[in-house]
Coordinates of C-alpha atoms in Angstrom, one line a residue:
Chain A
M1 CA -10.9 39.2 5.2
T2 CA -8.7 40.4 2.4
Q3 CA -7.0 42.8 4.7
Q4 CA -6.2 40.0 7.1
I5 CA -4.7 37.9 4.3
N6 CA -2.6 40.8 3.2
D7 CA -1.3 41.5 6.8
I8 CA -0.3 37.8 7.2
A9 CA 1.5 37.8 3.8
E10 CA 3.3 41.1 4.9
Q11 CA 4.4 39.6 8.1
K12 CA 5.6 36.5 6.1
R13 CA 7.7 38.5 3.8
I14 CA 9.4 40.4 6.5
A15 CA 10.3 37.0 8.1
G16 CA 11.4 35.9 4.7
N17 CA 14.1 38.6 4.5
E18 CA 16.0 37.0 7.4
Q19 CA 16.2 33.6 5.8
Q20 CA 19.5 32.6 4.2
E21 CA 20.6 29.0 4.6
P22 CA 19.4 26.7 1.9
V23 CA 17.8 23.5 3.3
I24 CA 16.8 22.2 -0.2
T25 CA 19.1 22.5 -3.3
I26 CA 18.2 21.1 -6.7
R27 CA 20.6 21.5 -9.7
G28 CA 19.9 20.3 -13.3
L29 CA 17.1 17.9 -12.3
K30 CA 15.7 16.0 -15.2
K31 CA 13.2 13.5 -15.3
S32 CA 11.2 11.6 -18.1
F33 CA 8.6 8.9 -18.4
K34 CA 9.2 7.0 -21.6
D35 CA 9.4 9.8 -24.2
H36 CA 7.7 12.5 -22.0
N37 CA 10.2 14.9 -20.5
V38 CA 8.5 15.8 -17.2
L39 CA 11.3 18.0 -15.8
Q40 CA 14.0 19.7 -17.8
S41 CA 17.0 20.8 -16.0
V42 CA 15.2 22.3 -12.9
A43 CA 17.3 24.3 -10.4
L44 CA 16.0 25.8 -7.2
E45 CA 16.8 26.5 -3.5
V46 CA 14.6 26.6 -0.6
H47 CA 15.9 28.6 2.5
K48 CA 15.6 27.9 6.1
G49 CA 12.2 29.0 7.3
E50 CA 10.9 29.9 3.8
N51 CA 7.9 28.6 2.0
L52 CA 8.4 28.3 -1.6
V53 CA 5.2 28.0 -3.6
I54 CA 5.4 26.1 -7.0
L55 CA 2.8 27.2 -9.5
G56 CA 2.0 25.6 -13.0
K57 CA -0.5 23.9 -14.9
S58 CA -1.5 20.2 -14.6
G59 CA 1.3 18.1 -15.9
S60 CA 3.9 20.5 -15.6
G61 CA 6.0 18.3 -13.4
K62 CA 5.4 19.9 -10.0
S63 CA 4.3 16.9 -8.2
V64 CA 7.1 14.9 -9.7
L65 CA 9.5 17.4 -8.5
I66 CA 8.5 17.1 -4.8
K67 CA 8.4 13.3 -5.0
C68 CA 12.1 13.4 -6.3
L69 CA 12.9 15.2 -2.8
V70 CA 11.7 12.1 -0.8
G71 CA 12.7 9.4 -3.1
L72 CA 9.3 8.5 -4.3
E73 CA 10.6 9.2 -7.7
W74 CA 14.2 9.0 -8.8
P75 CA 15.6 11.6 -11.3
D76 CA 17.3 10.8 -14.5
E77 CA 20.0 13.6 -13.9
G78 CA 20.7 16.2 -11.6
E79 CA 21.6 16.7 -7.8
I80 CA 19.1 17.0 -5.0
S81 CA 20.3 18.1 -1.6
V82 CA 18.0 18.0 1.2
L83 CA 19.1 19.2 4.6
G84 CA 22.7 18.9 3.5
Q85 CA 22.5 15.4 2.2
D86 CA 22.7 14.3 -1.6
I87 CA 19.8 11.8 -1.8
S88 CA 21.2 10.0 -4.6
T89 CA 24.0 8.7 -2.6
L90 CA 22.0 7.6 0.4
R91 CA 21.2 4.0 1.4
Y92 CA 17.7 2.9 2.1
D93 CA 18.1 3.3 6.0
E94 CA 19.8 6.8 5.5
L95 CA 17.2 7.8 3.2
N96 CA 14.6 6.8 5.8
A97 CA 16.5 8.7 8.5
L98 CA 16.0 11.7 6.2
R99 CA 12.6 11.1 5.4
V100 CA 11.8 11.5 9.2
R101 CA 13.0 15.0 9.0
V102 CA 10.8 15.8 5.9
G103 CA 6.9 15.8 6.1
F104 CA 4.8 15.2 3.0
L105 CA 1.1 16.1 2.9
F106 CA -0.6 14.2 0.1
Q107 CA -3.2 15.8 -2.0
N108 CA -6.0 13.5 -0.6
A109 CA -4.3 13.3 2.8
A110 CA -3.6 9.6 2.4
L111 CA -4.9 8.7 5.8
Y112 CA -4.8 5.0 6.6
D113 CA -8.5 4.0 6.2
S114 CA -8.4 0.9 8.3
M115 CA -7.3 2.9 11.3
T116 CA -8.8 5.6 13.5
V117 CA -7.5 9.2 13.7
R118 CA -5.7 8.2 17.0
E119 CA -4.0 5.1 15.3
N120 CA -3.2 7.3 12.3
L121 CA -1.3 9.6 14.5
S122 CA 0.1 7.0 16.8
F123 CA 1.4 4.8 14.0
P124 CA 4.6 7.0 13.2
L125 CA 5.3 7.4 16.7
R126 CA 5.1 3.6 17.3
M127 CA 7.4 2.9 14.5
H128 CA 10.0 5.9 15.1
K129 CA 9.7 6.7 18.9
K130 CA 9.9 3.1 20.4
T131 CA 11.5 4.5 23.6
M132 CA 8.8 7.2 24.1
T133 CA 6.1 6.3 26.9
Q134 CA 2.6 5.7 26.1
E135 CA 1.6 8.8 28.2
K136 CA 4.0 10.9 26.2
K137 CA 2.6 9.6 22.9
D138 CA -0.9 10.4 23.9
A139 CA 0.2 14.0 25.0
V140 CA 1.9 14.5 21.6
I141 CA -1.1 13.2 19.7
M142 CA -3.5 15.6 21.7
E143 CA -1.1 18.5 21.1
M144 CA -1.2 17.7 17.3
L145 CA -4.8 17.4 17.1
D146 CA -5.3 20.6 19.2
N147 CA -3.0 22.4 16.6
V148 CA -5.5 21.4 13.9
G149 CA -8.6 21.9 16.0
L150 CA -9.9 18.4 15.8
V151 CA -9.4 16.8 19.2
D152 CA -13.0 15.7 19.0
A153 CA -12.3 13.6 16.0
I154 CA -9.7 11.4 17.8
D155 CA -11.8 8.2 17.7
Q156 CA -13.3 8.8 14.3
M157 CA -12.6 6.5 11.2
P158 CA -11.0 8.6 8.2
S159 CA -14.2 7.7 6.1
R160 CA -16.2 9.8 8.5
L161 CA -14.1 12.9 8.1
S162 CA -14.9 15.8 5.5
G163 CA -12.2 16.7 3.0
G164 CA -10.9 19.6 5.1
Q165 CA -10.8 17.5 8.3
S166 CA -8.9 14.8 6.4
K167 CA -6.3 17.4 5.4
R168 CA -6.0 18.6 8.8
I169 CA -5.4 15.1 10.3
G170 CA -3.1 14.4 7.5
L171 CA -1.1 17.5 8.5
A172 CA -1.3 16.5 12.2
R173 CA 0.0 13.1 11.3
T174 CA 2.9 14.6 9.3
L175 CA 3.9 17.0 12.0
I176 CA 3.9 14.5 14.7
L177 CA 7.6 13.6 13.9
R178 CA 8.4 17.2 14.1
P179 CA 9.8 17.6 10.5
E180 CA 12.1 20.4 9.6
I181 CA 10.7 20.6 6.1
M182 CA 7.2 20.2 4.8
L183 CA 6.2 19.3 1.3
Y184 CA 2.5 20.2 0.7
D185 CA 1.0 18.6 -2.6
E186 CA -1.9 20.8 -3.5
P187 CA -3.3 21.1 0.2
T188 CA -6.3 23.0 -0.8
T189 CA -7.4 21.2 -4.0
G190 CA -11.1 19.9 -3.6
L191 CA -12.0 22.2 -0.7
D192 CA -14.3 25.1 -0.6
T193 CA -13.1 28.8 -0.3
G194 CA -13.6 28.8 3.5
T195 CA -11.9 25.6 4.2
S196 CA -9.1 26.3 1.8
R197 CA -8.5 29.5 3.7
E198 CA -8.4 27.6 7.1
I199 CA -6.0 25.0 5.7
S200 CA -3.7 27.9 4.3
E201 CA -4.0 29.8 7.7
L202 CA -3.0 26.4 9.5
M203 CA 0.0 26.0 7.3
V204 CA 1.2 29.6 8.1
R205 CA 0.6 29.1 11.9
T206 CA 2.3 25.7 11.7
K207 CA 5.4 27.2 10.0
K208 CA 5.6 29.9 12.5
K209 CA 5.2 27.6 15.5
Y210 CA 7.7 24.9 14.5
N211 CA 9.9 27.0 12.2
I212 CA 9.4 24.7 9.3
S213 CA 10.7 25.4 5.8
S214 CA 8.3 24.3 3.1
I215 CA 7.4 23.7 -0.5
T216 CA 3.8 24.2 -1.5
I217 CA 2.4 22.9 -4.8
T218 CA -0.9 24.7 -5.5
H219 CA -3.3 26.1 -8.1
D220 CA -5.1 28.0 -5.4
M221 CA -4.0 31.6 -5.7
P222 CA -5.4 32.9 -2.4
C223 CA -3.4 30.0 -0.8
A224 CA -0.2 31.0 -2.8
K225 CA -0.8 34.6 -1.6
L226 CA -1.2 33.8 2.0
T227 CA 1.5 31.3 2.3
A228 CA 4.2 32.0 -0.2
D229 CA 7.6 33.8 0.7
R230 CA 8.5 33.2 -2.9
I231 CA 7.0 31.7 -5.8
I232 CA 8.4 29.8 -9.0
M233 CA 6.3 29.0 -11.8
M234 CA 6.8 25.9 -14.1
K235 CA 5.8 25.2 -17.6
E236 CA 6.4 21.9 -19.2
G237 CA 9.0 21.1 -16.8
V238 CA 10.8 24.1 -16.7
V239 CA 11.1 27.0 -14.4
V240 CA 9.9 30.0 -16.3
A241 CA 9.4 32.8 -13.5
E242 CA 10.5 33.4 -10.1
G243 CA 9.4 36.2 -7.6
S244 CA 7.1 37.2 -4.9
Y245 CA 3.5 37.0 -5.3
E246 CA 3.2 40.9 -6.0
E247 CA 6.1 40.8 -8.4
L248 CA 4.6 38.0 -10.5
E249 CA 1.2 39.5 -10.3
K250 CA 2.5 42.6 -12.1
S251 CA 4.3 40.4 -14.9
E252 CA 3.5 41.5 -18.5
D253 CA 3.8 37.8 -19.6
E254 CA 0.2 36.7 -20.6
W255 CA 0.9 33.0 -19.4
I256 CA 1.9 34.3 -15.9
R257 CA -0.8 36.8 -15.7
S258 CA -3.4 34.0 -16.4
F259 CA -2.8 32.7 -12.9
F260 CA -3.3 35.8 -11.2
H261 CA -6.5 37.1 -13.1
Chain B
M1 CA -7.4 -5.6 -36.3
P2 CA -7.4 -2.7 -38.8
P3 CA -9.8 -3.5 -41.8
G4 CA -8.5 -4.0 -45.2
L5 CA -5.6 -6.3 -44.5
N6 CA -4.7 -9.3 -46.7
P7 CA -4.3 -12.7 -44.9
Y8 CA -0.5 -12.5 -44.7
Q9 CA -0.8 -9.0 -42.9
K10 CA -3.6 -10.3 -40.7
A11 CA -1.3 -13.2 -39.7
K12 CA 1.5 -10.7 -39.0
V13 CA -0.7 -8.5 -36.8
H14 CA -1.8 -11.7 -35.0
V15 CA 1.6 -13.0 -34.4
T16 CA 2.6 -9.5 -33.1
Q17 CA -0.2 -9.3 -30.6
K18 CA 0.5 -12.8 -29.3
R19 CA 4.2 -12.0 -29.0
S20 CA 3.3 -8.8 -26.9
Q21 CA 1.1 -11.1 -24.7
L22 CA 3.8 -13.3 -24.3
Q23 CA 6.2 -10.7 -23.4
R24 CA 3.9 -9.2 -20.9
F25 CA 3.4 -12.7 -19.3
F26 CA 7.1 -13.2 -18.8
H27 CA 7.7 -9.7 -17.7
G28 CA 4.8 -10.2 -15.1
A29 CA 6.4 -13.6 -14.1
G30 CA 9.8 -12.0 -13.8
D31 CA 8.4 -9.1 -11.7
L32 CA 6.6 -11.8 -9.4
V33 CA 9.9 -13.5 -9.0
S34 CA 11.7 -10.3 -8.1
F35 CA 8.9 -9.5 -5.5
A36 CA 9.3 -13.0 -4.0
G37 CA 13.0 -12.2 -3.8
R38 CA 12.3 -9.1 -1.9
Y39 CA 10.0 -10.9 0.5
F40 CA 12.7 -13.4 1.4
R41 CA 15.3 -10.9 1.9
E42 CA 12.9 -8.9 4.0
V43 CA 11.4 -11.8 6.0
V44 CA 14.8 -12.9 7.4
R45 CA 15.6 -9.4 8.6
P46 CA 14.3 -8.3 12.1
P47 CA 12.7 -6.5 13.7
Y48 CA 9.3 -8.0 12.9
E49 CA 6.0 -6.3 13.0
W50 CA 4.5 -8.7 15.5
R51 CA 1.4 -6.8 16.3
E52 CA 0.4 -6.6 12.5
I53 CA 1.6 -10.3 12.0
F54 CA -1.0 -11.4 14.8
Y55 CA -3.7 -9.2 13.4
Q56 CA -3.3 -10.7 10.1
C57 CA -3.2 -14.3 11.5
Y58 CA -6.4 -13.3 13.3
L59 CA -8.0 -12.2 9.9
V60 CA -6.8 -15.1 8.0
G61 CA -7.5 -17.8 10.5
Y62 CA -10.2 -16.8 12.8
K63 CA -12.2 -15.0 10.5
S64 CA -12.1 -17.8 7.9
I65 CA -12.8 -20.7 10.2
F66 CA -16.5 -20.7 9.9
L67 CA -16.6 -20.8 6.1
I68 CA -13.9 -23.3 5.9
G69 CA -15.6 -25.5 8.5
L70 CA -19.0 -25.3 6.8
T71 CA -17.5 -26.1 3.4
A72 CA -15.5 -28.9 4.8
F73 CA -18.4 -30.5 6.6
I74 CA -20.6 -30.3 3.5
M75 CA -17.6 -31.7 1.5
G76 CA -17.3 -34.7 3.8
V77 CA -21.1 -35.5 3.6
V78 CA -21.2 -35.2 -0.1
L79 CA -18.1 -37.4 -0.5
T80 CA -19.5 -40.0 1.7
I81 CA -23.0 -40.1 0.2
Q82 CA -21.7 -40.3 -3.3
T83 CA -19.1 -43.0 -2.6
R84 CA -21.5 -45.2 -0.5
P85 CA -23.4 -46.9 -3.6
S86 CA -20.3 -47.9 -5.3
M87 CA -18.7 -49.1 -2.2
A88 CA -21.9 -51.0 -1.2
D89 CA -21.9 -52.8 -4.7
F90 CA -18.4 -54.1 -3.9
G91 CA -19.4 -54.9 -0.4
A92 CA -16.8 -52.5 1.0
I93 CA -18.8 -50.2 3.2
S94 CA -16.3 -50.8 6.0
L95 CA -13.7 -49.2 3.8
I96 CA -15.6 -46.0 3.4
P97 CA -13.9 -44.3 6.5
G98 CA -10.4 -45.2 5.2
M99 CA -11.3 -44.0 1.6
I100 CA -12.7 -40.7 2.8
S101 CA -9.8 -40.0 5.1
V102 CA -7.2 -40.6 2.5
S103 CA -9.2 -38.5 -0.1
V104 CA -9.7 -35.6 2.4
V105 CA -6.3 -35.5 4.1
R106 CA -4.3 -35.9 0.8
E107 CA -6.2 -33.9 -1.6
I108 CA -9.5 -32.4 -1.0
G109 CA -9.0 -30.7 2.5
P110 CA -6.0 -28.9 1.5
V111 CA -7.1 -27.8 -2.0
I112 CA -10.6 -26.8 -1.0
T113 CA -9.2 -24.8 1.9
A114 CA -6.6 -23.1 -0.5
L115 CA -9.2 -22.4 -2.9
I116 CA -11.5 -20.9 -0.4
C117 CA -8.6 -18.7 0.9
C118 CA -7.8 -17.6 -2.7
G119 CA -11.2 -16.2 -2.9
K120 CA -11.6 -14.9 0.5
I121 CA -8.1 -13.8 1.5
G122 CA -6.3 -13.4 -1.8
S123 CA -9.0 -11.0 -3.1
R124 CA -9.1 -9.2 0.2
M125 CA -5.3 -8.5 0.1
G126 CA -5.4 -7.6 -3.6
A127 CA -8.1 -5.1 -3.0
E128 CA -6.7 -3.8 0.3
L129 CA -3.2 -3.0 -1.1
G130 CA -4.6 -1.9 -4.4
S131 CA -6.8 0.6 -2.7
M132 CA -4.0 1.7 -0.5
K133 CA -1.8 2.2 -3.6
V134 CA -4.4 4.1 -5.4
T135 CA -5.1 6.5 -2.5
E136 CA -1.3 6.9 -1.9
Q137 CA -1.5 5.3 1.6
I138 CA 1.6 3.1 0.4
D139 CA 3.5 6.2 -0.5
A140 CA 2.5 7.9 2.7
M141 CA 4.1 5.0 4.6
E142 CA 7.1 5.1 2.4
V143 CA 7.7 8.9 3.0
S144 CA 7.1 8.4 6.7
A145 CA 10.2 6.3 6.8
I146 CA 8.1 3.2 7.4
N147 CA 8.9 0.2 5.0
P148 CA 5.5 -0.6 3.5
F149 CA 6.8 -3.8 2.1
R150 CA 7.8 -5.2 5.5
Y151 CA 4.6 -3.8 7.1
L152 CA 2.1 -4.8 4.4
V153 CA 3.6 -7.6 2.3
V154 CA 5.8 -9.6 4.7
T155 CA 3.2 -9.7 7.6
R156 CA 0.4 -10.7 5.2
T157 CA 2.4 -13.4 3.5
L158 CA 3.7 -14.8 6.7
A159 CA 0.1 -14.8 8.2
T160 CA -1.2 -16.8 5.1
T161 CA 1.8 -19.2 5.1
L162 CA 1.4 -20.0 8.7
M163 CA -2.3 -20.1 9.1
I164 CA -3.7 -21.9 5.9
P165 CA -1.9 -25.2 7.1
L166 CA -3.9 -24.9 10.4
L167 CA -7.1 -24.2 8.5
A168 CA -6.4 -27.3 6.3
I169 CA -5.9 -29.5 9.2
F170 CA -9.1 -28.1 10.7
A171 CA -10.8 -28.7 7.4
D172 CA -9.7 -32.3 7.4
A173 CA -11.0 -33.0 10.8
I174 CA -14.5 -31.2 10.1
A175 CA -14.7 -33.1 6.7
L176 CA -14.2 -36.4 8.4
Y177 CA -16.8 -35.5 10.9
G178 CA -19.2 -34.7 8.0
G179 CA -18.3 -38.2 6.6
F180 CA -19.2 -39.7 10.0
V181 CA -22.6 -37.9 9.9
A182 CA -23.3 -39.1 6.3
M183 CA -22.3 -42.6 7.2
N184 CA -24.9 -42.6 9.9
I185 CA -27.7 -41.6 7.5
H186 CA -27.8 -45.4 6.1
D187 CA -25.6 -47.2 8.7
T188 CA -24.8 -46.9 12.3
T189 CA -21.2 -46.4 13.5
S190 CA -19.8 -44.8 16.5
L191 CA -17.6 -41.8 16.3
R192 CA -14.7 -43.7 17.9
H193 CA -15.0 -46.6 15.5
F194 CA -15.3 -44.3 12.4
F195 CA -12.2 -42.3 13.5
V196 CA -10.2 -45.4 14.2
A197 CA -10.9 -46.8 10.8
A198 CA -10.4 -43.5 9.1
L199 CA -7.0 -42.8 10.8
G200 CA -5.9 -46.4 10.5
H201 CA -5.6 -45.9 6.7
L202 CA -3.4 -42.9 7.0
G203 CA 0.3 -43.3 6.7
F204 CA 3.2 -40.7 6.8
I205 CA 3.1 -40.3 3.0
D206 CA -0.7 -39.2 3.3
V207 CA -0.3 -36.7 6.1
V208 CA 3.1 -35.1 5.8
P209 CA 3.4 -34.1 2.1
S210 CA -0.1 -32.9 2.3
I211 CA 0.6 -30.5 5.2
I212 CA 3.9 -29.5 3.7
K213 CA 2.1 -28.4 0.5
T214 CA -0.3 -26.2 2.4
F215 CA 2.6 -24.0 3.5
F216 CA 3.3 -23.4 -0.2
F217 CA -0.4 -22.8 -0.8
G218 CA -0.4 -20.2 2.0
F219 CA 2.8 -18.6 0.7
V220 CA 1.5 -18.2 -2.9
I221 CA -2.0 -16.9 -1.8
G222 CA -0.4 -14.1 0.4
L223 CA 2.2 -13.3 -2.0
I224 CA 0.2 -13.0 -5.1
G225 CA -2.6 -11.3 -3.4
C226 CA -0.2 -8.7 -2.2
Y227 CA 1.7 -8.5 -5.5
K228 CA -1.4 -7.8 -7.5
G229 CA -2.5 -5.0 -4.9
W230 CA 1.0 -3.6 -4.8
H231 CA 1.2 -3.3 -8.6
A232 CA -2.4 -1.8 -8.9
R233 CA -2.3 1.1 -11.4
R234 CA -3.8 4.5 -10.4
G235 CA -7.6 4.5 -10.6
T236 CA -10.4 2.8 -8.7
E237 CA -11.0 0.3 -11.5
S238 CA -7.4 -1.1 -10.9
V239 CA -8.7 -2.1 -7.4
G240 CA -11.2 -4.4 -8.9
V241 CA -8.7 -5.7 -11.4
A242 CA -6.1 -6.4 -8.6
A243 CA -8.8 -8.2 -6.6
N244 CA -9.9 -10.3 -9.5
S245 CA -6.5 -11.2 -10.9
A246 CA -5.3 -12.0 -7.4
V247 CA -8.0 -14.7 -7.1
V248 CA -7.4 -16.1 -10.6
A249 CA -3.7 -16.1 -10.3
S250 CA -3.4 -17.7 -6.9
S251 CA -6.0 -20.3 -7.8
L252 CA -4.0 -21.4 -10.7
A253 CA -0.9 -21.4 -8.6
V254 CA -2.5 -23.6 -6.0
F255 CA -3.4 -26.2 -8.8
I256 CA 0.3 -26.0 -10.2
I257 CA 1.8 -26.5 -6.8
D258 CA -0.7 -29.4 -6.2
M259 CA 0.3 -31.1 -9.4
L260 CA 4.0 -30.8 -8.6
A261 CA 3.2 -32.1 -5.0
A262 CA 1.5 -35.0 -6.3
Q263 CA 4.4 -35.9 -8.7
I264 CA 7.0 -35.4 -5.9
T265 CA 5.0 -37.5 -3.5
D266 CA 4.7 -40.2 -6.2
L267 CA 8.3 -40.3 -6.5
L268 CA 8.7 -40.7 -2.8
L269 CA 6.4 -43.8 -2.8

């Protein structure tokens, strides 16, 4: 299994070398809540087709960072450009048009618990693809459920799903609008080792199939190893290290090494 | 309060605490007004989520009809039974239908309906939206480019605003029927005679203001229920707090609106 993970990681890095064009650019991002400075002049770029993994301890500002990318939080200072658009200058309808192109997988999947799996998946289509026929919508839903291997769960309520199944359905719901960028907020947290690996492999397959750029926030090192083209490490709202998994693994810095060993 | 303080220091701490409570109250009130402002901005802007509006109307109206009907029937019976001895002392038994109808239509029917809806619908909305907030479902809607305010708050508030007047009219009718049943325990009267006598005492000023105020009751029940849920803090405890405070705040708002409506109606008389 370790060999398989290393092979996928190697393929990913080869593909990573071909990536150039930035789809996300962040410059001088600052965010604070009352007296607590959560983000302190963060700068990063994500290139087309790349998966950037952000590592850091709890409270280091990772989740706030990706929430700033979709307007769930607003920065105090700095520039955020997503798919060539400066989000601070967008009107609400323009921001929503951008949000359709950016998928966000929440830590607990955030499935609508009053709806079945089918309704969870059809909801974004109903709201955004008003001209799409019902047959086409059904076909897209089945394709997405097939992608995540949960076609049988179509009529289940979210409360009947396991943690891993919820994450997969959450991913299917996010992918149904065919986003160009995916933001994963701790996609494997709370899952057992086997299920975490399945989710990580699903993320890699999804990226490959739909050519999606992504940012992944995780504490799960096997997930980082499997999915990351590049890793940045955050400490107290500051980016302290950047590199590939292998480069950071060999770091002499004790704090960085604490993640890998 | 910290120990070892002299009376002056204790009074100072007490005043500071009261001041911060007052600040929180006004801050909350201002927030609610701003929430209502957003509702009015969104409600006039199509397209409407008709499917969700109808579903919420079904939940508010149809799902509450049995409870409202049963309560209204009991209310009509009790009111008649308790009124009868006094009316009999004055030899005014024939005025009972009129007295019941005026009491029920002007005051008891709308207020009891609204209070039941505060408990049943306000708490449901507070808990539902609070739970959605805590589990990031509202954020999930937002990042899916679906306006959660329009989809959740506008639809629910519109549904309560439209359905609670209908429920109040239904409650009025059932309460009068309860009064008719109670009348027949001691006396004999026909349904037709009872309703002719009851409705004969109702004028424009009894019916129209009471129906108008039920729209306001519905509006505040929906709005406050949604507001409390929408502003739930992270954590499961806040869901319970949201449901509870939705009931308390909307019940209080119903009484305040009722008092204002009584004053305004009085000015019109």
